[in-house]
Amino acid sequence: MIPHSDAAGVIDAVGEGVDPQQVGQRVWVHGAQSYRPFGTAAQFTTVPAQQAVPLPEHLGDELGASFGIPGITAHRTVFADGPVDGKVVLVHGVLGAVGAVAAQLARWAGAIVLATVRRSEDLDQVDSWLRSRTVALDRDDATATIRTHAPDGVDRIIEVALSDNADLDNAVVANGAVIAAYATNAERPEIPFWPLLFNNVTLRMLGSDDFPAGIKSQAARDVTDAAAVGALTVDVAACYPLAEIAQAHDHVDAGSRGRVLLAIPD
């Protein structure tokens, strides 16, 4: 199996039914190794046409290669339950790959964005536009601080650690809120069922590999549009040559705020 699902590059050839004029077009790719053995850690890969998304000329390959699964997932967490213009959106784990994109997409769409980080020492890593509305979860007053920013409650919560944050989430939600969870630390998380019920909270589970094709295509278009106008950026921590893929994986395992990429030779 060739690993990795996301990439940016140039279309080398097209199959039957695909416009041949697309050959030579710059694209970013998502889901190459989703239920398939042929990922993007190689000079060539083949994907369904809708998974090769045109990359505007003024956007770099490193940015395009960083969209992929995090971008598709982040888009769904923000928009699965309708527009967020004027709504209060809380993004947990805003320094993570999905959280960082979700916060920017929510801002692009007109939301009031709040965020969390795990530790107080992480606050200075948060982008300046969001830092004053980011709360460290290791503080005793985290819930109260979020409520200070959102006295009427939070309308949407982007959740990376449902098992850890369920009680806090319930304490800050508005009635009728949505918790969009794409990860958890405990396989069988406990939740405050009755309090969430009386808050009329919707708990949405999100697994990006199995999003409907139309949902992925819309997400890809929106992610590209946001990036094209400068509303979406990605921090790249390192770029390794393909021959050092093992070291790149070690870098990820050791923890990295920015994306770790591979540079594939032509």
PDB file of N, CA and C in Angstrom, residues 17-93:
ATOM      1  N   GLY A  17     -13.798   9.875 -20.623  1.00  0.00           N
ATOM      2  CA  GLY A  17     -14.877  10.732 -20.156  1.00  0.00           C
ATOM      3  C   GLY A  17     -14.429  11.990 -19.459  1.00  0.00           C
ATOM      4  N   VAL A  18     -13.126  12.181 -19.282  1.00  0.00           N
ATOM      5  CA  VAL A  18     -12.596  13.380 -18.633  1.00  0.00           C
ATOM      6  C   VAL A  18     -12.002  14.291 -19.706  1.00  0.00           C
ATOM      7  N   ASP A  19     -12.298  15.581 -19.605  1.00  0.00           N
ATOM      8  CA  ASP A  19     -11.836  16.552 -20.591  1.00  0.00           C
ATOM      9  C   ASP A  19     -10.315  16.495 -20.734  1.00  0.00           C
ATOM     10  N   PRO A  20      -9.797  16.168 -21.907  1.00  0.00           N
ATOM     11  CA  PRO A  20      -8.345  16.068 -22.075  1.00  0.00           C
ATOM     12  C   PRO A  20      -7.622  17.398 -21.890  1.00  0.00           C
ATOM     13  N   GLN A  21      -8.360  18.516 -21.969  1.00  0.00           N
ATOM     14  CA  GLN A  21      -7.727  19.811 -21.753  1.00  0.00           C
ATOM     15  C   GLN A  21      -7.285  20.012 -20.300  1.00  0.00           C
ATOM     16  N   GLN A  22      -7.706  19.110 -19.427  1.00  0.00           N
ATOM     17  CA  GLN A  22      -7.271  19.200 -18.041  1.00  0.00           C
ATOM     18  C   GLN A  22      -5.822  18.748 -17.847  1.00  0.00           C
ATOM     19  N   VAL A  23      -5.265  18.078 -18.817  1.00  0.00           N
ATOM     20  CA  VAL A  23      -3.864  17.680 -18.713  1.00  0.00           C
ATOM     21  C   VAL A  23      -3.000  18.940 -18.593  1.00  0.00           C
ATOM     22  N   GLY A  24      -2.107  18.932 -17.619  1.00  0.00           N
ATOM     23  CA  GLY A  24      -1.262  20.084 -17.355  1.00  0.00           C
ATOM     24  C   GLY A  24      -1.828  21.049 -16.329  1.00  0.00           C
ATOM     25  N   GLN A  25      -3.065  20.815 -15.896  1.00  0.00           N
ATOM     26  CA  GLN A  25      -3.689  21.712 -14.903  1.00  0.00           C
ATOM     27  C   GLN A  25      -3.155  21.434 -13.507  1.00  0.00           C
ATOM     28  N   ARG A  26      -2.890  22.506 -12.745  1.00  0.00           N
ATOM     29  CA  ARG A  26      -2.499  22.358 -11.338  1.00  0.00           C
ATOM     30  C   ARG A  26      -3.736  22.014 -10.518  1.00  0.00           C
ATOM     31  N   VAL A  27      -3.578  21.055  -9.608  1.00  0.00           N
ATOM     32  CA  VAL A  27      -4.706  20.616  -8.782  1.00  0.00           C
ATOM     33  C   VAL A  27      -4.231  20.279  -7.381  1.00  0.00           C
ATOM     34  N   TRP A  28      -5.176  20.240  -6.464  1.00  0.00           N
ATOM     35  CA  TRP A  28      -4.933  19.599  -5.181  1.00  0.00           C
ATOM     36  C   TRP A  28      -5.844  18.392  -5.092  1.00  0.00           C
ATOM     37  N   VAL A  29      -5.374  17.375  -4.399  1.00  0.00           N
ATOM     38  CA  VAL A  29      -6.026  16.067  -4.384  1.00  0.00           C
ATOM     39  C   VAL A  29      -6.414  15.702  -2.961  1.00  0.00           C
ATOM     40  N   HIS A  30      -7.568  15.081  -2.808  1.00  0.00           N
ATOM     41  CA  HIS A  30      -7.977  14.573  -1.497  1.00  0.00           C
ATOM     42  C   HIS A  30      -8.485  13.136  -1.636  1.00  0.00           C
ATOM     43  N   GLY A  31      -8.288  12.365  -0.582  1.00  0.00           N
ATOM     44  CA  GLY A  31      -8.853  11.023  -0.512  1.00  0.00           C
ATOM     45  C   GLY A  31      -8.243  10.002  -1.447  1.00  0.00           C
ATOM     46  N   ALA A  32      -7.006  10.202  -1.884  1.00  0.00           N
ATOM     47  CA  ALA A  32      -6.410   9.246  -2.821  1.00  0.00           C
ATOM     48  C   ALA A  32      -6.290   7.854  -2.224  1.00  0.00           C
ATOM     49  N   GLN A  33      -6.048   7.788  -0.911  1.00  0.00           N
ATOM     50  CA  GLN A  33      -5.833   6.485  -0.282  1.00  0.00           C
ATOM     51  C   GLN A  33      -6.996   6.128   0.650  1.00  0.00           C
ATOM     52  N   SER A  34      -8.174   6.653   0.312  1.00  0.00           N
ATOM     53  CA  SER A  34      -9.386   6.313   1.058  1.00  0.00           C
ATOM     54  C   SER A  34     -10.022   5.085   0.421  1.00  0.00           C
ATOM     55  N   TYR A  35      -9.927   3.953   1.121  1.00  0.00           N
ATOM     56  CA  TYR A  35     -10.427   2.667   0.619  1.00  0.00           C
ATOM     57  C   TYR A  35      -9.709   2.236  -0.664  1.00  0.00           C
ATOM     58  N   ARG A  36      -8.510   2.751  -0.894  1.00  0.00           N
ATOM     59  CA  ARG A  36      -7.733   2.414  -2.081  1.00  0.00           C
ATOM     60  C   ARG A  36      -6.276   2.241  -1.665  1.00  0.00           C
ATOM     61  N   PRO A  37      -5.505   1.443  -2.383  1.00  0.00           N
ATOM     62  CA  PRO A  37      -4.124   1.201  -1.965  1.00  0.00           C
ATOM     63  C   PRO A  37      -3.114   2.203  -2.504  1.00  0.00           C
ATOM     64  N   PHE A  38      -3.551   3.112  -3.404  1.00  0.00           N
ATOM     65  CA  PHE A  38      -2.577   3.932  -4.122  1.00  0.00           C
ATOM     66  C   PHE A  38      -2.634   5.380  -3.652  1.00  0.00           C
ATOM     67  N   GLY A  39      -1.857   5.682  -2.615  1.00  0.00           N
ATOM     68  CA  GLY A  39      -1.854   7.013  -2.039  1.00  0.00           C
ATOM     69  C   GLY A  39      -0.943   7.984  -2.753  1.00  0.00           C
ATOM     70  N   THR A  40      -0.652   9.093  -2.088  1.00  0.00           N
ATOM     71  CA  THR A  40       0.054  10.200  -2.740  1.00  0.00           C
ATOM     72  C   THR A  40       1.543  10.270  -2.409  1.00  0.00           C
ATOM     73  N   ALA A  41       2.070   9.351  -1.622  1.00  0.00           N
ATOM     74  CA  ALA A  41       3.503   9.344  -1.335  1.00  0.00           C
ATOM     75  C   ALA A  41       4.240   8.649  -2.470  1.00  0.00           C
ATOM     76  N   ALA A  42       4.072   9.199  -3.670  1.00  0.00           N
ATOM     77  CA  ALA A  42       4.640   8.617  -4.880  1.00  0.00           C
ATOM     78  C   ALA A  42       4.655   9.692  -5.955  1.00  0.00           C
ATOM     79  N   GLN A  43       5.376   9.434  -7.049  1.00  0.00           N
ATOM     80  CA  GLN A  43       5.424  10.414  -8.132  1.00  0.00           C
ATOM     81  C   GLN A  43       4.097  10.528  -8.869  1.00  0.00           C
ATOM     82  N   PHE A  44       3.322   9.452  -8.890  1.00  0.00           N
ATOM     83  CA  PHE A  44       2.043   9.462  -9.581  1.00  0.00           C
ATOM     84  C   PHE A  44       0.993   8.770  -8.718  1.00  0.00           C
ATOM     85  N   THR A  45      -0.235   9.227  -8.847  1.00  0.00           N
ATOM     86  CA  THR A  45      -1.378   8.520  -8.281  1.00  0.00           C
ATOM     87  C   THR A  45      -2.553   8.768  -9.204  1.00  0.00           C
ATOM     88  N   THR A  46      -3.580   7.971  -9.061  1.00  0.00           N
ATOM     89  CA  THR A  46      -4.786   8.120  -9.874  1.00  0.00           C
ATOM     90  C   THR A  46      -5.981   8.255  -8.950  1.00  0.00           C
ATOM     91  N   VAL A  47      -6.828   9.255  -9.222  1.00  0.00           N
ATOM     92  CA  VAL A  47      -8.012   9.493  -8.388  1.00  0.00           C
ATOM     93  C   VAL A  47      -9.215   9.751  -9.280  1.00  0.00           C
ATOM     94  N   PRO A  48     -10.425   9.552  -8.752  1.00  0.00           N
ATOM     95  CA  PRO A  48     -11.610   9.989  -9.485  1.00  0.00           C
ATOM     96  C   PRO A  48     -11.522  11.489  -9.792  1.00  0.00           C
ATOM     97  N   ALA A  49     -12.048  11.883 -10.922  1.00  0.00           N
ATOM     98  CA  ALA A  49     -11.862  13.250 -11.409  1.00  0.00           C
ATOM     99  C   ALA A  49     -12.280  14.307 -10.396  1.00  0.00           C
ATOM    100  N   GLN A  50     -13.365  14.058  -9.650  1.00  0.00           N
ATOM    101  CA  GLN A  50     -13.861  15.073  -8.720  1.00  0.00           C
ATOM    102  C   GLN A  50     -12.948  15.259  -7.512  1.00  0.00           C
ATOM    103  N   GLN A  51     -11.984  14.353  -7.343  1.00  0.00           N
ATOM    104  CA  GLN A  51     -11.046  14.473  -6.224  1.00  0.00           C
ATOM    105  C   GLN A  51      -9.741  15.174  -6.607  1.00  0.00           C
ATOM    106  N   ALA A  52      -9.677  15.659  -7.839  1.00  0.00           N
ATOM    107  CA  ALA A  52      -8.570  16.502  -8.285  1.00  0.00           C
ATOM    108  C   ALA A  52      -9.150  17.891  -8.513  1.00  0.00           C
ATOM    109  N   VAL A  53      -8.882  18.799  -7.597  1.00  0.00           N
ATOM    110  CA  VAL A  53      -9.556  20.099  -7.547  1.00  0.00           C
ATOM    111  C   VAL A  53      -8.630  21.171  -8.107  1.00  0.00           C
ATOM    112  N   PRO A  54      -9.082  21.978  -9.056  1.00  0.00           N
ATOM    113  CA  PRO A  54      -8.220  23.021  -9.612  1.00  0.00           C
ATOM    114  C   PRO A  54      -7.633  23.915  -8.531  1.00  0.00           C
ATOM    115  N   LEU A  55      -6.330  24.159  -8.625  1.00  0.00           N
ATOM    116  CA  LEU A  55      -5.613  24.988  -7.670  1.00  0.00           C
ATOM    117  C   LEU A  55      -5.257  26.311  -8.338  1.00  0.00           C
ATOM    118  N   PRO A  56      -5.804  27.430  -7.869  1.00  0.00           N
ATOM    119  CA  PRO A  56      -5.503  28.725  -8.491  1.00  0.00           C
ATOM    120  C   PRO A  56      -4.007  28.976  -8.582  1.00  0.00           C
ATOM    121  N   GLU A  57      -3.618  29.645  -9.639  1.00  0.00           N
ATOM    122  CA  GLU A  57      -2.209  29.830  -9.923  1.00  0.00           C
ATOM    123  C   GLU A  57      -1.463  30.570  -8.816  1.00  0.00           C
ATOM    124  N   HIS A  58      -2.150  31.465  -8.100  1.00  0.00           N
ATOM    125  CA  HIS A  58      -1.447  32.245  -7.079  1.00  0.00           C
ATOM    126  C   HIS A  58      -1.331  31.518  -5.748  1.00  0.00           C
ATOM    127  N   LEU A  59      -1.852  30.309  -5.662  1.00  0.00           N
ATOM    128  CA  LEU A  59      -1.733  29.520  -4.431  1.00  0.00           C
ATOM    129  C   LEU A  59      -0.628  28.482  -4.609  1.00  0.00           C
ATOM    130  N   GLY A  60       0.220  28.350  -3.597  1.00  0.00           N
ATOM    131  CA  GLY A  60       1.359  27.450  -3.692  1.00  0.00           C
ATOM    132  C   GLY A  60       1.000  25.988  -3.528  1.00  0.00           C
ATOM    133  N   ASP A  61       1.895  25.131  -3.978  1.00  0.00           N
ATOM    134  CA  ASP A  61       1.691  23.689  -3.851  1.00  0.00           C
ATOM    135  C   ASP A  61       1.622  23.255  -2.388  1.00  0.00           C
ATOM    136  N   GLU A  62       2.430  23.874  -1.531  1.00  0.00           N
ATOM    137  CA  GLU A  62       2.420  23.483  -0.124  1.00  0.00           C
ATOM    138  C   GLU A  62       1.049  23.733   0.494  1.00  0.00           C
ATOM    139  N   LEU A  63       0.426  24.852   0.128  1.00  0.00           N
ATOM    140  CA  LEU A  63      -0.916  25.134   0.640  1.00  0.00           C
ATOM    141  C   LEU A  63      -1.909  24.122   0.099  1.00  0.00           C
ATOM    142  N   GLY A  64      -1.870  23.885  -1.202  1.00  0.00           N
ATOM    143  CA  GLY A  64      -2.801  22.929  -1.797  1.00  0.00           C
ATOM    144  C   GLY A  64      -2.650  21.537  -1.225  1.00  0.00           C
ATOM    145  N   ALA A  65      -1.417  21.127  -0.980  1.00  0.00           N
ATOM    146  CA  ALA A  65      -1.182  19.794  -0.425  1.00  0.00           C
ATOM    147  C   ALA A  65      -1.679  19.665   1.005  1.00  0.00           C
ATOM    148  N   SER A  66      -1.933  20.795   1.655  1.00  0.00           N
ATOM    149  CA  SER A  66      -2.350  20.784   3.060  1.00  0.00           C
ATOM    150  C   SER A  66      -3.863  20.809   3.241  1.00  0.00           C
ATOM    151  N   PHE A  67      -4.622  20.990   2.158  1.00  0.00           N
ATOM    152  CA  PHE A  67      -6.090  21.061   2.278  1.00  0.00           C
ATOM    153  C   PHE A  67      -6.658  19.685   2.631  1.00  0.00           C
ATOM    154  N   GLY A  68      -6.833  18.872   1.651  1.00  0.00           N
ATOM    155  CA  GLY A  68      -7.214  17.475   1.776  1.00  0.00           C
ATOM    156  C   GLY A  68      -8.188  17.113   2.880  1.00  0.00           C
ATOM    157  N   ILE A  69      -7.848  16.064   3.591  1.00  0.00           N
ATOM    158  CA  ILE A  69      -8.732  15.547   4.644  1.00  0.00           C
ATOM    159  C   ILE A  69      -9.018  16.590   5.721  1.00  0.00           C
ATOM    160  N   PRO A  70      -8.011  17.328   6.219  1.00  0.00           N
ATOM    161  CA  PRO A  70      -8.337  18.344   7.225  1.00  0.00           C
ATOM    162  C   PRO A  70      -9.311  19.394   6.709  1.00  0.00           C
ATOM    163  N   GLY A  71      -9.128  19.837   5.462  1.00  0.00           N
ATOM    164  CA  GLY A  71     -10.012  20.855   4.912  1.00  0.00           C
ATOM    165  C   GLY A  71     -11.424  20.357   4.707  1.00  0.00           C
ATOM    166  N   ILE A  72     -11.568  19.150   4.155  1.00  0.00           N
ATOM    167  CA  ILE A  72     -12.894  18.568   3.932  1.00  0.00           C
ATOM    168  C   ILE A  72     -13.605  18.347   5.267  1.00  0.00           C
ATOM    169  N   THR A  73     -12.861  17.813   6.245  1.00  0.00           N
ATOM    170  CA  THR A  73     -13.453  17.578   7.567  1.00  0.00           C
ATOM    171  C   THR A  73     -13.854  18.885   8.226  1.00  0.00           C
ATOM    172  N   ALA A  74     -12.960  19.867   8.204  1.00  0.00           N
ATOM    173  CA  ALA A  74     -13.254  21.154   8.837  1.00  0.00           C
ATOM    174  C   ALA A  74     -14.485  21.799   8.217  1.00  0.00           C
ATOM    175  N   HIS A  75     -14.582  21.755   6.907  1.00  0.00           N
ATOM    176  CA  HIS A  75     -15.744  22.350   6.232  1.00  0.00           C
ATOM    177  C   HIS A  75     -17.029  21.710   6.712  1.00  0.00           C
ATOM    178  N   ARG A  76     -17.037  20.394   6.825  1.00  0.00           N
ATOM    179  CA  ARG A  76     -18.258  19.691   7.239  1.00  0.00           C
ATOM    180  C   ARG A  76     -18.613  20.012   8.689  1.00  0.00           C
ATOM    181  N   THR A  77     -17.601  20.140   9.551  1.00  0.00           N
ATOM    182  CA  THR A  77     -17.912  20.465  10.947  1.00  0.00           C
ATOM    183  C   THR A  77     -18.569  21.830  11.057  1.00  0.00           C
ATOM    184  N   VAL A  78     -18.176  22.751  10.200  1.00  0.00           N
ATOM    185  CA  VAL A  78     -18.712  24.109  10.274  1.00  0.00           C
ATOM    186  C   VAL A  78     -20.078  24.228   9.598  1.00  0.00           C
ATOM    187  N   PHE A  79     -20.233  23.593   8.418  1.00  0.00           N
ATOM    188  CA  PHE A  79     -21.394  23.889   7.578  1.00  0.00           C
ATOM    189  C   PHE A  79     -22.432  22.772   7.479  1.00  0.00           C
ATOM    190  N   ALA A  80     -22.222  21.654   8.142  1.00  0.00           N
ATOM    191  CA  ALA A  80     -23.163  20.533   8.003  1.00  0.00           C
ATOM    192  C   ALA A  80     -24.572  20.900   8.422  1.00  0.00           C
ATOM    193  N   ASP A  81     -24.700  21.866   9.326  1.00  0.00           N
ATOM    194  CA  ASP A  81     -26.024  22.222   9.839  1.00  0.00           C
ATOM    195  C   ASP A  81     -26.454  23.622   9.418  1.00  0.00           C
ATOM    196  N   GLY A  82     -25.971  24.044   8.260  1.00  0.00           N
ATOM    197  CA  GLY A  82     -26.440  25.292   7.696  1.00  0.00           C
ATOM    198  C   GLY A  82     -25.472  26.444   7.883  1.00  0.00           C
ATOM    199  N   PRO A  83     -25.846  27.625   7.383  1.00  0.00           N
ATOM    200  CA  PRO A  83     -24.969  28.798   7.460  1.00  0.00           C
ATOM    201  C   PRO A  83     -24.623  29.164   8.899  1.00  0.00           C
ATOM    202  N   VAL A  84     -23.470  29.787   9.059  1.00  0.00           N
ATOM    203  CA  VAL A  84     -23.021  30.191  10.400  1.00  0.00           C
ATOM    204  C   VAL A  84     -22.899  31.706  10.523  1.00  0.00           C
ATOM    205  N   ASP A  85     -23.348  32.448   9.523  1.00  0.00           N
ATOM    206  CA  ASP A  85     -23.260  33.899   9.567  1.00  0.00           C
ATOM    207  C   ASP A  85     -23.967  34.437  10.811  1.00  0.00           C
ATOM    208  N   GLY A  86     -23.237  35.161  11.660  1.00  0.00           N
ATOM    209  CA  GLY A  86     -23.798  35.732  12.875  1.00  0.00           C
ATOM    210  C   GLY A  86     -23.886  34.780  14.047  1.00  0.00           C
ATOM    211  N   LYS A  87     -23.557  33.503  13.847  1.00  0.00           N
ATOM    212  CA  LYS A  87     -23.616  32.523  14.931  1.00  0.00           C
ATOM    213  C   LYS A  87     -22.294  32.477  15.689  1.00  0.00           C
ATOM    214  N   VAL A  88     -22.365  31.998  16.924  1.00  0.00           N
ATOM    215  CA  VAL A  88     -21.162  31.834  17.743  1.00  0.00           C
ATOM    216  C   VAL A  88     -20.666  30.401  17.572  1.00  0.00           C
ATOM    217  N   VAL A  89     -19.438  30.269  17.084  1.00  0.00           N
ATOM    218  CA  VAL A  89     -18.839  28.956  16.824  1.00  0.00           C
ATOM    219  C   VAL A  89     -17.622  28.792  17.728  1.00  0.00           C
ATOM    220  N   LEU A  90     -17.614  27.712  18.500  1.00  0.00           N
ATOM    221  CA  LEU A  90     -16.491  27.387  19.377  1.00  0.00           C
ATOM    222  C   LEU A  90     -15.697  26.253  18.748  1.00  0.00           C
ATOM    223  N   VAL A  91     -14.411  26.491  18.506  1.00  0.00           N
ATOM    224  CA  VAL A  91     -13.542  25.497  17.887  1.00  0.00           C
ATOM    225  C   VAL A  91     -12.560  24.977  18.925  1.00  0.00           C
ATOM    226  N   HIS A  92     -12.748  23.722  19.333  1.00  0.00           N
ATOM    227  CA  HIS A  92     -11.782  23.098  20.239  1.00  0.00           C
ATOM    228  C   HIS A  92     -10.544  22.673  19.447  1.00  0.00           C
ATOM    229  N   GLY A  93      -9.375  22.741  20.102  1.00  0.00           N
ATOM    230  CA  GLY A  93      -8.148  22.303  19.457  1.00  0.00           C
ATOM    231  C   GLY A  93      -7.807  23.140  18.239  1.00  0.00           C
TER     232      GLY A  93
END
